[in-house]
Amino acid sequence: MEAGGLCCPRQRQVLLLFLFGGVSLAGSGFGQYSVTEETERGSFVVNLAKDLGLGDQELVARGARVVFDDNEHHLFLDSHTGDLLTNEQLDREKLCGSTEPCMLYFQILMNNPFQIYRAELRVRDINDHSPVFQDKEIVLKILENTAEGTSFRLERAQDSDGGLNGIQNYTINPNSFFYVKISDSDEDMIYPELVLDKVLDRENQQELSLTLTALDGGSPPRSGTATIRIVILDINDNAPKFSQAIYQTQVPENSQVGSTIAKVSAEDVDSGVYADISYSFFDASEDIRTTFQINSYSGEIVLRVLLDFEIVKSYKINIQAVDGGGLSARCMVLVEVLDTNDNPPELIMSSLSNHVAENSPETILAVFRIKDRDSGENGKMLCYIQDNLPFLLRPSVENFYILMTEGALDRESQAEYNVTITVTDLGTPRLKTEHNITVLVSDVNDNAPAFTQTSYTLFVRENNSPALHIGSVSATDRDAGANAQVTYSLLPPHDPQLPLASLVSINADNGQLFALRALDYEALRVLEFGVRAADRGSPALSSQALVRVLVLDANDNSPFVLYPLQNGSAPCTELVPRAAEPGYLVSKVVAVDGDSGQNAWLSYQLLKATEPGLFSVWAHNGEVRTARLLSERDAAKHRLLVQVRDNGEPPLSASVTLHVLLVDGFSQPYLPLPEAAADAAQADPLTVYLVIALASVSSLFLFSVLAFVAVRLCRRSRASSLGGCSVPEGHFPGHLVDVSGTGTLSQSYQYEVCLMGGSGTSEFKFLKPIVPNIQAQGPGNNSEENPTFRNSFGFTFQ
């Protein structure tokens, strides 16, 4: 086969015999081996490992395999021993016919590196066939006046064996008239000729019967016989004569059965019955008799079966013309079978692996061989695959091709490829063969799980039930199988003091988050932690996301009253002068709520009063003020019950009791309430003494402090021209207001007290808190930044 062909654009194609060296391929050596036909299956041929100079286990490691050109499995390779053994009983005559020597060509393929060893197996003939004559009886019509020494060619016997086992001699039984002469043909075959040794006499003997024996050269020799019946005829002057000794014709292999391929013609100048000519095959093989048929009257040769150029390329047909008198003539018809493109190319797969791991370098997927049984342009081939695929088709030796990856593949981009290998010939019309290979890209863990969000914000209301589902995180992995199975876990918190494991948990399979215990908004408002999503690949890959859990406030804290104090001690009494104007600030109820938002919005309400209508409470700031002018008829002592209520759902509340004493002026001695006196009278005398002693010491100390502070403030006031400050005469009970940072108040407050002089109302004033830089209050604190209250003496609280 000649190299050649066209290069089709945009196709990866290569000519059949235009071979390149690549991917460490080599066509190495040419091994010649032989085996005798008909040997039993499993018979030893050769130790291939030793013959190729390989180690005992190298054939197994390199995946050695045997591929024959006819794609049959005549031999098999024992990879463990390295022995090449017969896989079947080989029949030389079936495999090669009469061709001698009988050669079977095969290749030995090995990987790592990929190599191809070419080899041939000769099937040696044994004498297992006897000679056979096509006709068991041969009839010869010979004129009685035939001269001595005239020879008559006889049909030769057929022997399927070849070489020395083929026909070597012919003999005839002893007789007085004929002997056999052996002649050679131009086909390197011998044929018998019957030679007349004595003149015949029809009047004495009209027929003779002889036995012709064919002998082969086997040991022992085999033989076959045929009977020659000789009919002695009267004289016929002229034998038939063909118009030409050799007829040549060309017949396309796709000619229809019954079509005429040639016509022979012979003439006889005799007349009558001696001029009647009949045509027949002479010394024709069984193949010719099966393939062709001759019309005995017209000499037309027609097809009996379809021709196949790939099996037989030409025929030689011997034709005999016999007249009515028994004289004959012979000619030869040479039939040349013309090849037509009737055989599509064949693709024979030697090895195939349709799985490849992603990210792998160049990988061999398939090794195959192509062939076309046609010849000439009809046998030239192109082999290619589709464009835009990450695969290469590389030619090797002996019409072998290798399909391999062009580079690393990415399963996440494409997990499956359909590769179509197309082999087309250059005949007219072109025939092609396609072979489809599905390449599956196996997964490698090269993608970490990816969260749907980089951070998640979840909300949960405080006082939740334990094991409450508060939300989920989700991550996906582009890999497959175990490499895509995601498990979730919590990351250790940044703050080692945070008991994260006791607060939340995560479902490892689906990423659902649960609050393990009830959360308290007042203790923990925001919980931040990290979650990890890891796959189950090897090695495992992971990613992280941030989760912020915002605890929502619930109305679970009742208002807490800071002032007046409700500590179970003697009640606080507010003094109000009877000359107070309507709207006079009696006191201010100060309360806080531990909740936030609207749960901490406080409102104040006067629930009960000794004399309704005399006092009122402002709903938003808790200020208790006089509602009208006081009169002499108003009782001196009043008791007010004030309720503080938040704005939650449901609302919570607290109440506080205020004691108000109406006085004519601040010089009136302060008298304890009758209720307090009654309680004290009932107290234990020892307790009373202790209380009196403690009260005396406390009063003395408080008076000393107030006097000292008043002097200092008066001096400071003179310097600033803001008026003097003096201590009024008379004894007034002092009240120290200490507001601690509980509830929504963020700091503790401590105040200095000064009695202001020169004013119409004579007020005690808390000048400033001792703690500097009072910060603005947080959410839920309804107190002002510098709250101011006023008591019955006109104390102003700032």
JSON list of N, CA and C in Angstrom, two decimals, residues 75-104:
[
{"chain": "A", "resi": 75, "resn": "LEU", "atom": "N", "xyz": [-3.07, -17.69, 19.03]},
{"chain": "A", "resi": 75, "resn": "LEU", "atom": "CA", "xyz": [-2.16, -17.96, 20.13]},
{"chain": "A", "resi": 75, "resn": "LEU", "atom": "C", "xyz": [-2.62, -17.19, 21.36]},
{"chain": "A", "resi": 76, "resn": "PHE", "atom": "N", "xyz": [-2.22, -17.66, 22.52]},
{"chain": "A", "resi": 76, "resn": "PHE", "atom": "CA", "xyz": [-2.45, -16.89, 23.72]},
{"chain": "A", "resi": 76, "resn": "PHE", "atom": "C", "xyz": [-1.17, -16.86, 24.55]},
{"chain": "A", "resi": 77, "resn": "LEU", "atom": "N", "xyz": [-1.01, -15.78, 25.29]},
{"chain": "A", "resi": 77, "resn": "LEU", "atom": "CA", "xyz": [0.22, -15.54, 26.05]},
{"chain": "A", "resi": 77, "resn": "LEU", "atom": "C", "xyz": [-0.05, -15.78, 27.52]},
{"chain": "A", "resi": 78, "resn": "ASP", "atom": "N", "xyz": [0.71, -16.71, 28.09]},
{"chain": "A", "resi": 78, "resn": "ASP", "atom": "CA", "xyz": [0.68, -16.94, 29.53]},
{"chain": "A", "resi": 78, "resn": "ASP", "atom": "C", "xyz": [1.62, -15.92, 30.17]},
{"chain": "A", "resi": 79, "resn": "SER", "atom": "N", "xyz": [1.04, -14.83, 30.70]},
{"chain": "A", "resi": 79, "resn": "SER", "atom": "CA", "xyz": [1.86, -13.73, 31.20]},
{"chain": "A", "resi": 79, "resn": "SER", "atom": "C", "xyz": [2.71, -14.13, 32.40]},
{"chain": "A", "resi": 80, "resn": "HIS", "atom": "N", "xyz": [2.29, -15.13, 33.13]},
{"chain": "A", "resi": 80, "resn": "HIS", "atom": "CA", "xyz": [3.02, -15.51, 34.34]},
{"chain": "A", "resi": 80, "resn": "HIS", "atom": "C", "xyz": [4.29, -16.30, 34.01]},
{"chain": "A", "resi": 81, "resn": "THR", "atom": "N", "xyz": [4.19, -17.17, 32.97]},
{"chain": "A", "resi": 81, "resn": "THR", "atom": "CA", "xyz": [5.38, -17.96, 32.59]},
{"chain": "A", "resi": 81, "resn": "THR", "atom": "C", "xyz": [6.12, -17.36, 31.41]},
{"chain": "A", "resi": 82, "resn": "GLY", "atom": "N", "xyz": [5.43, -16.48, 30.66]},
{"chain": "A", "resi": 82, "resn": "GLY", "atom": "CA", "xyz": [6.06, -15.90, 29.48]},
{"chain": "A", "resi": 82, "resn": "GLY", "atom": "C", "xyz": [5.96, -16.81, 28.27]},
{"chain": "A", "resi": 83, "resn": "ASP", "atom": "N", "xyz": [5.20, -17.95, 28.37]},
{"chain": "A", "resi": 83, "resn": "ASP", "atom": "CA", "xyz": [5.10, -18.89, 27.25]},
{"chain": "A", "resi": 83, "resn": "ASP", "atom": "C", "xyz": [4.02, -18.44, 26.28]},
{"chain": "A", "resi": 84, "resn": "LEU", "atom": "N", "xyz": [4.33, -18.59, 24.98]},
{"chain": "A", "resi": 84, "resn": "LEU", "atom": "CA", "xyz": [3.37, -18.33, 23.92]},
{"chain": "A", "resi": 84, "resn": "LEU", "atom": "C", "xyz": [2.84, -19.69, 23.48]},
{"chain": "A", "resi": 85, "resn": "LEU", "atom": "N", "xyz": [1.52, -19.93, 23.64]},
{"chain": "A", "resi": 85, "resn": "LEU", "atom": "CA", "xyz": [0.92, -21.24, 23.42]},
{"chain": "A", "resi": 85, "resn": "LEU", "atom": "C", "xyz": [-0.15, -21.15, 22.35]},
{"chain": "A", "resi": 86, "resn": "THR", "atom": "N", "xyz": [-0.42, -22.32, 21.70]},
{"chain": "A", "resi": 86, "resn": "THR", "atom": "CA", "xyz": [-1.49, -22.35, 20.70]},
{"chain": "A", "resi": 86, "resn": "THR", "atom": "C", "xyz": [-2.83, -22.28, 21.41]},
{"chain": "A", "resi": 87, "resn": "ASN", "atom": "N", "xyz": [-3.73, -21.52, 20.81]},
{"chain": "A", "resi": 87, "resn": "ASN", "atom": "CA", "xyz": [-5.06, -21.35, 21.39]},
{"chain": "A", "resi": 87, "resn": "ASN", "atom": "C", "xyz": [-6.10, -22.25, 20.73]},
{"chain": "A", "resi": 88, "resn": "GLU", "atom": "N", "xyz": [-5.70, -22.93, 19.65]},
{"chain": "A", "resi": 88, "resn": "GLU", "atom": "CA", "xyz": [-6.61, -23.80, 18.91]},
{"chain": "A", "resi": 88, "resn": "GLU", "atom": "C", "xyz": [-5.79, -24.72, 18.02]},
{"chain": "A", "resi": 89, "resn": "GLN", "atom": "N", "xyz": [-6.43, -25.73, 17.47]},
{"chain": "A", "resi": 89, "resn": "GLN", "atom": "CA", "xyz": [-5.76, -26.56, 16.46]},
{"chain": "A", "resi": 89, "resn": "GLN", "atom": "C", "xyz": [-5.75, -25.79, 15.15]},
{"chain": "A", "resi": 90, "resn": "LEU", "atom": "N", "xyz": [-4.55, -25.56, 14.64]},
{"chain": "A", "resi": 90, "resn": "LEU", "atom": "CA", "xyz": [-4.40, -24.76, 13.42]},
{"chain": "A", "resi": 90, "resn": "LEU", "atom": "C", "xyz": [-4.45, -25.67, 12.20]},
{"chain": "A", "resi": 91, "resn": "ASP", "atom": "N", "xyz": [-5.28, -25.31, 11.24]},
{"chain": "A", "resi": 91, "resn": "ASP", "atom": "CA", "xyz": [-5.40, -26.05, 9.98]},
{"chain": "A", "resi": 91, "resn": "ASP", "atom": "C", "xyz": [-4.77, -25.20, 8.89]},
{"chain": "A", "resi": 92, "resn": "ARG", "atom": "N", "xyz": [-3.62, -25.62, 8.44]},
{"chain": "A", "resi": 92, "resn": "ARG", "atom": "CA", "xyz": [-2.90, -24.82, 7.45]},
{"chain": "A", "resi": 92, "resn": "ARG", "atom": "C", "xyz": [-3.72, -24.61, 6.19]},
{"chain": "A", "resi": 93, "resn": "GLU", "atom": "N", "xyz": [-4.40, -25.66, 5.73]},
{"chain": "A", "resi": 93, "resn": "GLU", "atom": "CA", "xyz": [-5.17, -25.57, 4.49]},
{"chain": "A", "resi": 93, "resn": "GLU", "atom": "C", "xyz": [-6.33, -24.59, 4.63]},
{"chain": "A", "resi": 94, "resn": "LYS", "atom": "N", "xyz": [-6.91, -24.53, 5.84]},
{"chain": "A", "resi": 94, "resn": "LYS", "atom": "CA", "xyz": [-8.00, -23.59, 6.07]},
{"chain": "A", "resi": 94, "resn": "LYS", "atom": "C", "xyz": [-7.49, -22.17, 6.17]},
{"chain": "A", "resi": 95, "resn": "LEU", "atom": "N", "xyz": [-6.32, -22.02, 6.76]},
{"chain": "A", "resi": 95, "resn": "LEU", "atom": "CA", "xyz": [-5.78, -20.68, 6.97]},
{"chain": "A", "resi": 95, "resn": "LEU", "atom": "C", "xyz": [-5.17, -20.10, 5.71]},
{"chain": "A", "resi": 96, "resn": "CYS", "atom": "N", "xyz": [-4.43, -20.92, 4.94]},
{"chain": "A", "resi": 96, "resn": "CYS", "atom": "CA", "xyz": [-3.67, -20.38, 3.81]},
{"chain": "A", "resi": 96, "resn": "CYS", "atom": "C", "xyz": [-4.02, -21.01, 2.48]},
{"chain": "A", "resi": 97, "resn": "GLY", "atom": "N", "xyz": [-4.86, -22.05, 2.45]},
{"chain": "A", "resi": 97, "resn": "GLY", "atom": "CA", "xyz": [-5.16, -22.70, 1.18]},
{"chain": "A", "resi": 97, "resn": "GLY", "atom": "C", "xyz": [-3.92, -23.37, 0.63]},
{"chain": "A", "resi": 98, "resn": "SER", "atom": "N", "xyz": [-3.66, -23.10, -0.66]},
{"chain": "A", "resi": 98, "resn": "SER", "atom": "CA", "xyz": [-2.50, -23.72, -1.31]},
{"chain": "A", "resi": 98, "resn": "SER", "atom": "C", "xyz": [-1.24, -22.88, -1.18]},
{"chain": "A", "resi": 99, "resn": "THR", "atom": "N", "xyz": [-1.35, -21.74, -0.52]},
{"chain": "A", "resi": 99, "resn": "THR", "atom": "CA", "xyz": [-0.19, -20.86, -0.39]},
{"chain": "A", "resi": 99, "resn": "THR", "atom": "C", "xyz": [0.86, -21.50, 0.51]},
{"chain": "A", "resi": 100, "resn": "GLU", "atom": "N", "xyz": [2.08, -21.49, 0.04]},
{"chain": "A", "resi": 100, "resn": "GLU", "atom": "CA", "xyz": [3.18, -22.06, 0.81]},
{"chain": "A", "resi": 100, "resn": "GLU", "atom": "C", "xyz": [4.38, -21.11, 0.71]},
{"chain": "A", "resi": 101, "resn": "PRO", "atom": "N", "xyz": [5.04, -20.69, 1.81]},
{"chain": "A", "resi": 101, "resn": "PRO", "atom": "CA", "xyz": [4.70, -21.11, 3.17]},
{"chain": "A", "resi": 101, "resn": "PRO", "atom": "C", "xyz": [3.47, -20.39, 3.71]},
{"chain": "A", "resi": 102, "resn": "CYS", "atom": "N", "xyz": [2.87, -20.99, 4.73]},
{"chain": "A", "resi": 102, "resn": "CYS", "atom": "CA", "xyz": [1.68, -20.41, 5.36]},
{"chain": "A", "resi": 102, "resn": "CYS", "atom": "C", "xyz": [2.15, -19.53, 6.53]},
{"chain": "A", "resi": 103, "resn": "MET", "atom": "N", "xyz": [1.98, -18.22, 6.39]},
{"chain": "A", "resi": 103, "resn": "MET", "atom": "CA", "xyz": [2.48, -17.28, 7.39]},
{"chain": "A", "resi": 103, "resn": "MET", "atom": "C", "xyz": [1.30, -16.51, 8.00]},
{"chain": "A", "resi": 104, "resn": "LEU", "atom": "N", "xyz": [1.30, -16.45, 9.31]},
{"chain": "A", "resi": 104, "resn": "LEU", "atom": "CA", "xyz": [0.33, -15.63, 10.05]},
{"chain": "A", "resi": 104, "resn": "LEU", "atom": "C", "xyz": [1.10, -14.52, 10.76]}
]
